[in-house]
Tab-separated table of C-alpha atoms in Angstrom:
chain	number	residue	atom	x	y	z
A	289	MET	CA	-1.561	19.374	0.469
A	290	ASN	CA	1.608	21.164	0.037
A	291	ILE	CA	3.369	21.619	-3.453
A	292	ILE	CA	5.841	18.789	-2.753
A	293	THR	CA	2.549	16.328	-2.239
A	294	ARG	CA	0.913	17.429	-5.198
A	295	ASN	CA	3.753	17.293	-7.527
A	296	PHE	CA	4.101	13.705	-5.890
A	297	PHE	CA	0.788	12.497	-6.928
A	298	ARG	CA	1.011	14.128	-10.366
A	299	LEU	CA	4.114	12.294	-11.139
A	300	LEU	CA	2.443	9.043	-10.054
A	301	ARG	CA	-0.888	9.654	-12.006
A	302	SER	CA	1.457	10.384	-15.094
A	303	GLY	CA	3.727	7.373	-14.810
A	304	ALA	CA	1.099	4.776	-13.542
A	305	LEU	CA	-2.335	5.965	-15.235
A	306	ASN	CA	-0.719	8.050	-17.999
A	307	GLU	CA	-2.804	11.063	-16.942
A	308	TYR	CA	-0.841	14.457	-17.687
A	309	GLU	CA	-1.169	17.485	-15.390
A	310	PRO	CA	1.493	20.351	-15.676
A	311	MET	CA	4.030	20.172	-12.729
A	312	GLU	CA	4.514	23.222	-10.477
A	313	PRO	CA	8.199	24.438	-10.548
A	314	MET	CA	10.162	23.287	-7.242
A	315	SER	CA	13.515	24.099	-5.794
A	316	ALA	CA	16.182	21.196	-5.828
A	317	PHE	CA	15.552	20.747	-2.082
A	318	LYS	CA	11.950	20.126	-2.656
A	319	TRP	CA	12.663	17.507	-5.496
A	320	ARG	CA	14.991	15.827	-3.106
A	321	ARG	CA	12.116	15.595	-0.572
A	322	LEU	CA	10.028	14.349	-3.154
A	323	ASP	CA	12.682	11.625	-4.026
A	324	GLN	CA	12.719	10.612	-0.227
A	325	MET	CA	8.750	10.286	-0.707
A	326	VAL	CA	9.086	7.963	-3.785
A	327	HIS	CA	11.737	5.680	-2.217
A	328	ALA	CA	9.794	5.307	1.005
A	329	GLN	CA	6.578	4.180	-0.805
A	330	HIS	CA	8.571	1.713	-3.382
A	331	VAL	CA	7.021	3.760	-6.331
A	332	GLU	CA	10.120	4.445	-8.215
A	333	ARG	CA	9.017	2.884	-11.486
A	334	ALA	CA	5.876	5.074	-11.628
A	335	ALA	CA	7.797	8.112	-10.590
A	336	LEU	CA	10.609	7.821	-13.139
A	337	LYS	CA	8.225	7.208	-15.927
A	338	GLY	CA	6.423	10.488	-14.806
A	339	ILE	CA	9.511	12.295	-14.853
A	340	LYS	CA	10.178	11.193	-18.316
A	341	ASN	CA	6.685	12.174	-19.309
A	342	HIS	CA	7.184	15.564	-18.124
A	343	GLN	CA	10.888	16.084	-18.974
A	344	PHE	CA	9.972	18.962	-21.282
A	345	ASP	CA	7.698	20.914	-19.066
A	346	GLU	CA	8.341	24.466	-18.491
A	347	MET	CA	10.566	25.359	-15.407
A	348	MET	CA	10.683	21.438	-14.622
A	349	ASN	CA	14.191	22.170	-13.037
A	350	ILE	CA	14.678	18.667	-11.467
A	351	PRO	CA	18.050	18.013	-10.264
A	352	GLU	CA	19.861	15.995	-12.912
A	353	ASP	CA	20.744	13.015	-10.696
A	354	LEU	CA	17.342	12.609	-10.003
A	355	ALA	CA	16.302	12.711	-13.347
A	356	ASN	CA	18.665	10.059	-14.505
A	357	GLN	CA	18.134	7.671	-11.921
A	358	THR	CA	17.266	4.017	-12.879
A	359	PRO	CA	14.688	1.950	-11.082
A	360	ASP	CA	15.760	-1.099	-9.078
A	361	ASN	CA	14.734	-4.559	-10.040
A	362	PRO	CA	11.694	-5.260	-8.126
A	363	ALA	CA	12.071	-7.996	-5.495
A	364	HIS	CA	10.077	-11.179	-5.813
A	365	GLN	CA	7.066	-10.790	-4.051
A	366	GLU	CA	5.434	-13.552	-2.015
A	367	GLU	CA	2.140	-14.993	-2.057
A	368	PRO	CA	-0.160	-12.628	-0.204
A	369	ARG	CA	-1.199	-14.105	3.032
A	370	LEU	CA	-3.351	-13.124	6.030
A	371	SER	CA	-2.307	-13.101	9.631
A	372	ASN	CA	-5.450	-14.979	10.798
A	373	HIS	CA	-5.339	-18.530	10.234
A	374	TYR	CA	-8.970	-18.846	9.809
A	375	LEU	CA	-9.153	-16.290	7.422
A	376	ASN	CA	-5.936	-17.198	5.668
A	377	PHE	CA	-7.387	-20.928	5.373
A	378	ARG	CA	-10.281	-19.421	3.562
A	379	LEU	CA	-8.239	-17.655	1.283
A	380	SER	CA	-6.346	-20.811	0.440
A	381	ARG	CA	-9.820	-22.662	-0.353
A	382	ILE	CA	-10.711	-19.500	-2.442
A	383	GLU	CA	-7.483	-19.720	-4.612
A	384	ASN	CA	-7.613	-23.440	-5.038
A	385	ALA	CA	-11.376	-23.680	-5.829
A	386	GLU	CA	-11.184	-20.909	-8.494
A	387	ARG	CA	-8.315	-22.167	-10.091
A	388	HIS	CA	-10.237	-25.486	-10.712
A	389	ALA	CA	-13.777	-23.801	-11.490
A	390	ILE	CA	-15.378	-24.349	-15.016
A	391	ASP	CA	-15.980	-20.481	-15.072
A	392	THR	CA	-12.405	-19.496	-13.523
A	393	ASN	CA	-12.006	-15.778	-13.486
A	394	VAL	CA	-8.168	-14.981	-13.108
A	395	ASP	CA	-8.680	-11.455	-13.172
A	396	ALA	CA	-10.855	-11.472	-10.119
A	397	LEU	CA	-8.552	-13.599	-8.208
A	398	ASN	CA	-5.734	-11.137	-9.324
A	399	VAL	CA	-7.531	-8.320	-7.979
A	400	LEU	CA	-8.111	-10.110	-4.719
A	401	LYS	CA	-4.487	-11.067	-4.478
A	402	ILE	CA	-3.509	-7.179	-4.712
A	403	ILE	CA	-6.025	-6.444	-2.176
A	404	VAL	CA	-4.897	-8.741	0.157
A	405	GLY	CA	-1.240	-7.721	-0.466
A	406	ASN	CA	-2.285	-4.276	0.228
A	407	VAL	CA	-3.915	-5.247	3.581
A	408	SER	CA	-0.748	-6.690	4.808
A	409	SER	CA	1.298	-3.682	3.457
A	410	MET	CA	-0.651	-1.345	5.357
A	411	LEU	CA	-0.978	-3.087	8.501
A	412	ASN	CA	2.720	-3.992	8.809
A	413	HIS	CA	4.430	-1.211	7.123
A	414	GLY	CA	2.014	1.717	6.984
A	415	THR	CA	3.161	2.213	3.187
A	416	MET	CA	0.454	1.522	0.747
A	417	LEU	CA	1.027	3.477	-2.401
A	418	SER	CA	2.845	1.016	-4.549
A	419	GLY	CA	-0.003	-1.383	-4.158
A	420	ILE	CA	-2.719	1.004	-4.607
A	421	ILE	CA	-1.094	1.929	-7.871
A	422	GLU	CA	-0.997	-1.573	-8.717
A	423	LEU	CA	-4.462	-2.103	-7.936
A	424	GLY	CA	-5.578	0.954	-9.830
A	425	SER	CA	-3.405	0.192	-12.986
A	426	TYR	CA	-4.873	-3.488	-12.928
A	427	LEU	CA	-8.340	-2.107	-12.803
A	428	ARG	CA	-7.655	0.440	-15.481
A	429	ASN	CA	-6.270	-2.094	-18.118
A	430	LYS	CA	-8.312	-5.223	-17.032
A	431	GLY	CA	-11.348	-3.958	-15.014
A	432	ASP	CA	-13.733	-5.159	-17.809
A	433	LYS	CA	-12.353	-8.713	-17.363
A	434	VAL	CA	-12.900	-8.953	-13.699
A	435	ASP	CA	-15.927	-10.941	-12.173
A	436	PHE	CA	-16.930	-8.212	-9.696
A	437	VAL	CA	-19.569	-10.554	-8.208
A	438	LYS	CA	-17.079	-13.324	-7.493
A	439	LEU	CA	-14.592	-10.854	-6.092
A	440	ASP	CA	-17.321	-9.441	-3.651
A	441	THR	CA	-18.282	-12.780	-2.441
A	442	TRP	CA	-14.757	-13.456	-1.538
A	443	LEU	CA	-14.193	-10.441	0.134
A	444	GLY	CA	-17.203	-10.985	2.330
A	445	LYS	CA	-16.060	-14.669	3.372
A	446	LEU	CA	-12.404	-13.113	4.359
A	447	GLN	CA	-14.085	-10.018	5.937
A	448	LEU	CA	-12.138	-7.445	3.841
A	449	ARG	CA	-15.013	-5.695	2.150
A	450	ARG	CA	-14.495	-2.336	3.948
A	451	MET	CA	-10.696	-2.510	3.612
A	452	ALA	CA	-11.104	-3.071	-0.097
A	453	GLN	CA	-13.487	-0.164	-0.081
A	454	LEU	CA	-10.769	1.813	1.612
A	455	GLN	CA	-8.267	1.194	-0.982
A	456	GLY	CA	-10.884	2.035	-3.569
A	457	SER	CA	-11.460	5.107	-2.077
A	458	MET	CA	-7.981	5.901	-2.112
A	459	LEU	CA	-7.884	5.646	-5.608
A	460	MET	CA	-10.515	7.975	-6.012
A	461	SER	CA	-9.021	10.499	-3.453
A	462	VAL	CA	-5.718	10.921	-5.007
A	463	PHE	CA	-5.921	9.008	-8.477
A	464	ASN	CA	-8.957	10.490	-9.840
A	465	PHE	CA	-10.880	7.128	-10.100
A	466	GLU	CA	-14.662	7.303	-10.405
A	467	GLN	CA	-16.751	5.326	-8.245
A	468	ASP	CA	-18.381	3.400	-11.171
A	469	GLU	CA	-14.930	2.376	-12.138
A	470	LEU	CA	-14.513	0.531	-8.556
A	471	PRO	CA	-17.674	-1.791	-8.142
A	472	PHE	CA	-16.670	-2.802	-4.633
A	473	VAL	CA	-17.013	0.551	-3.383
A	474	ARG	CA	-20.528	1.036	-1.938
A	475	HIS	CA	-19.664	4.451	-0.425
A	476	VAL	CA	-16.519	6.466	-0.264
A	477	GLU	CA	-14.385	6.089	3.053
A	478	ALA	CA	-14.139	9.722	4.421
A	479	ALA	CA	-10.582	8.725	6.209
A	480	ALA	CA	-9.043	7.604	2.556
A	481	ASN	CA	-7.456	10.941	1.923
A	482	LYS	CA	-6.093	11.448	5.503
A	483	LEU	CA	-4.826	7.820	5.514
A	484	VAL	CA	-2.819	8.169	2.246
A	485	LEU	CA	-1.329	11.768	3.022
A	486	ARG	CA	-0.416	10.515	6.516
A	487	SER	CA	1.743	7.562	4.949
A	488	VAL	CA	3.379	9.690	2.552
A	489	THR	CA	4.247	12.335	4.943
A	490	HIS	CA	5.289	10.041	7.815
A	491	SER	CA	6.985	7.108	5.945
A	492	ALA	CA	9.848	9.229	4.636
A	493	SER	CA	10.804	10.517	7.854
A	494	ASP	CA	10.332	7.443	10.227
A	495	THR	CA	13.507	6.444	11.621
A	496	ALA	CA	12.413	4.118	14.359
A	497	GLU	CA	14.591	1.118	14.563
A	498	GLU	CA	12.752	-2.222	13.420
A	499	TRP	CA	13.033	-4.310	16.534
A	500	HIS	CA	10.533	-4.806	19.166
A	501	PHE	CA	12.741	-6.725	21.557
A	502	ARG	CA	16.686	-7.559	22.062
A	503	GLN	CA	18.745	-9.131	24.551
A	504	LEU	CA	21.415	-6.797	26.302
A	505	SER	CA	24.862	-8.050	27.010
A	506	SER	CA	23.740	-8.001	30.709
A	507	GLY	CA	21.017	-10.643	30.024
A	508	PHE	CA	18.009	-8.245	30.351
A	509	VAL	CA	15.788	-7.965	27.566
A	510	GLN	CA	14.828	-4.406	26.182
A	511	ASN	CA	11.659	-3.751	24.334
A	512	ASN	CA	11.317	-0.832	21.619
A	513	SER	CA	8.561	1.130	23.172
A	514	ALA	CA	8.552	3.491	20.067
A	515	LEU	CA	8.056	1.036	17.590
A	516	LEU	CA	5.540	-0.924	19.631
A	517	ARG	CA	3.519	2.206	20.127
A	518	ARG	CA	3.859	3.138	16.346
A	519	ASN	CA	2.339	-0.602	15.460
A	520	LEU	CA	-0.346	-0.078	18.279
A	521	ARG	CA	-1.496	3.194	16.601
A	522	ARG	CA	-1.292	1.815	13.141
A	523	SER	CA	-3.504	-0.979	14.184
A	524	LEU	CA	-5.766	1.247	15.684
A	525	ARG	CA	-6.340	3.161	12.465
A	526	TYR	CA	-7.241	0.147	10.429
A	527	ILE	CA	-9.104	-1.670	13.125
A	528	THR	CA	-12.501	-0.356	11.907
A	529	TYR	CA	-11.890	-1.780	8.283
A	530	ALA	CA	-10.750	-5.330	9.076
A	531	PRO	CA	-11.234	-6.051	12.880
A	532	LEU	CA	-10.242	-9.781	12.895
A	533	GLU	CA	-7.248	-9.487	10.649
A	534	THR	CA	-5.980	-6.297	12.320
A	535	VAL	CA	-6.019	-7.629	15.695
A	536	SER	CA	-4.419	-10.935	14.636
A	537	ASN	CA	-1.646	-9.444	12.732
A	538	PHE	CA	-0.815	-7.126	15.714
A	539	PHE	CA	-0.503	-10.096	18.019
A	540	ASN	CA	1.213	-12.394	15.584
A	541	ASN	CA	3.853	-9.677	15.016
A	542	PHE	CA	4.187	-9.270	18.813
A	543	ALA	CA	4.664	-12.971	19.406
A	544	ARG	CA	7.148	-13.119	16.362
A	545	SER	CA	9.414	-10.673	18.038
A	546	LEU	CA	9.500	-12.604	21.438
A	547	GLN	CA	10.788	-15.676	19.381
A	548	GLU	CA	13.629	-13.636	17.872
A	549	ILE	CA	15.346	-12.797	21.048
A	550	GLU	CA	18.634	-14.351	21.139
A	551	GLU	CA	18.856	-17.277	23.710
């Protein structure tokens, strides 16, 4: 892990989890590279709070324009949904049943929603840190109120136990969580650290155009082979953790892109 990535995670741990670790001095060029990573992962609020927490660090030397940024208002987030229709039907039933249960546990339901939202983000965009931070922050603040027995049952019904375990392993890998803080992590997923670092280092420099197919003036249809290969590689990275949802997501996106061709 290079100095930019180390400082990137120090800022996020500070801003999201109030953990302090001295920053390593960097050049303006490296700070701007770190800023690209922040925006690519949509973690502006946590990073800017981390910068404020470290503003008096010796040799911080962050460029003034980066230090004085203001976070954008977060976009309205839609209810998390799964691509597989069968699993999504189960998700809806879980949500409806829990809301009307005598022993309703809203916090367990909220954690489930965060995990499902992260699954969608990881499969569709390859970026996950904003959601992973949200999961970690929620567990640190309200983890004692979560019914993890219910959560584990729901994850089993949705075939997302390993995907949840992967997300928990990411919290352990880069945000210093302990396994006993994450009851849904039975064992640490070995690839967690590699997947997080790959997301951080690749998303900021990914310039592939976001179209699968488009109709040319000649009437022929052109496909974006680079994007197709990228989405296929991403699906292969996660298929072990959620096979049914990963396959459904890939083919749903492919079918949707065909429907978007201008007629």
